[in-house]
Amino acid sequence: ATVANTATELPMAISDPYSNWIYVRYPISAEEVAQAHEGGKKIIASGPGIMDDVEAMVAAANAGADTIMSYHPDALAERLG
């Protein structure tokens, strides 16, 4: 896996030939998830401000993240139903 700490790092992460997954450590948009998927990558939403914020995790799920790392999995599961 590779890491994108900011949106400006996402294109580099998508172009990484050695990884199939990208740890995205910022609030990702549906358009950015689509770009990653088009580039053959899957998205792991993680990092400070994501893993500890239920609203940010829900937003990542709604944007199409493939996996969400969470400090509050029960709250996230309840919100996602």
XYZ file of C-alpha atoms in Angstrom:
81
model
C 0.000 0.000 0.000
C 1.011 3.597 -0.468
C -0.069 6.762 1.370
C -1.678 10.021 0.290
C -1.554 12.514 3.154
C -3.130 15.250 1.011
C -5.074 15.528 -2.227
C -1.925 16.727 -3.996
C -0.250 13.385 -3.182
C -3.105 11.289 -4.608
C -1.952 11.253 -8.269
C 1.494 9.992 -7.213
C -0.127 7.281 -5.077
C -2.361 6.245 -7.973
C 0.651 5.955 -10.262
C 2.641 3.773 -7.818
C 3.123 0.491 -9.719
C 3.954 -1.460 -6.542
C 0.741 -0.950 -4.630
C -2.917 -1.818 -5.067
C -4.183 0.087 -2.012
C -3.868 3.731 -0.987
C -4.086 4.885 2.615
C -5.860 8.223 2.236
C -5.302 10.377 5.305
C -7.589 13.296 4.422
C -11.325 13.701 3.611
C -11.539 12.151 0.141
C -14.194 13.030 -2.420
C -16.218 10.670 -4.602
C -14.383 12.064 -7.639
C -11.018 11.206 -6.087
C -12.199 7.696 -5.191
C -13.330 7.262 -8.806
C -9.901 8.404 -10.032
C -8.202 5.869 -7.763
C -10.532 3.092 -8.893
C -9.937 4.002 -12.538
C -6.213 3.725 -11.763
C -6.728 0.206 -10.403
C -6.356 1.174 -6.736
C -8.548 0.661 -3.688
C -8.964 3.275 -0.973
C -8.391 2.872 2.766
C -9.707 5.939 4.598
C -7.529 6.429 7.667
C -5.533 8.866 9.713
C -6.195 11.629 12.222
C -9.423 13.459 11.604
C -10.883 10.422 9.853
C -10.516 7.417 12.173
C -11.714 9.343 15.225
C -14.547 11.311 13.563
C -17.746 9.400 12.807
C -19.001 12.083 10.400
C -15.715 11.957 8.451
C -15.916 8.154 8.290
C -19.503 8.291 7.028
C -18.428 10.838 4.405
C -15.584 8.523 3.322
C -18.037 5.625 3.031
C -20.432 7.770 1.010
C -17.542 8.798 -1.254
C -16.921 5.115 -2.002
C -13.879 4.260 0.126
C -13.251 0.517 -0.008
C -12.179 0.266 3.640
C -12.386 2.610 6.611
C -10.063 2.362 9.583
C -11.981 3.442 12.670
C -11.501 4.024 16.376
C -15.310 3.774 16.665
C -16.417 0.828 14.488
C -19.693 0.294 16.377
C -20.767 3.912 15.879
C -19.787 3.740 12.222
C -21.684 0.485 11.672
C -24.752 1.975 13.351
C -24.616 5.034 11.081
C -24.122 2.984 7.930
C -26.909 0.607 8.932
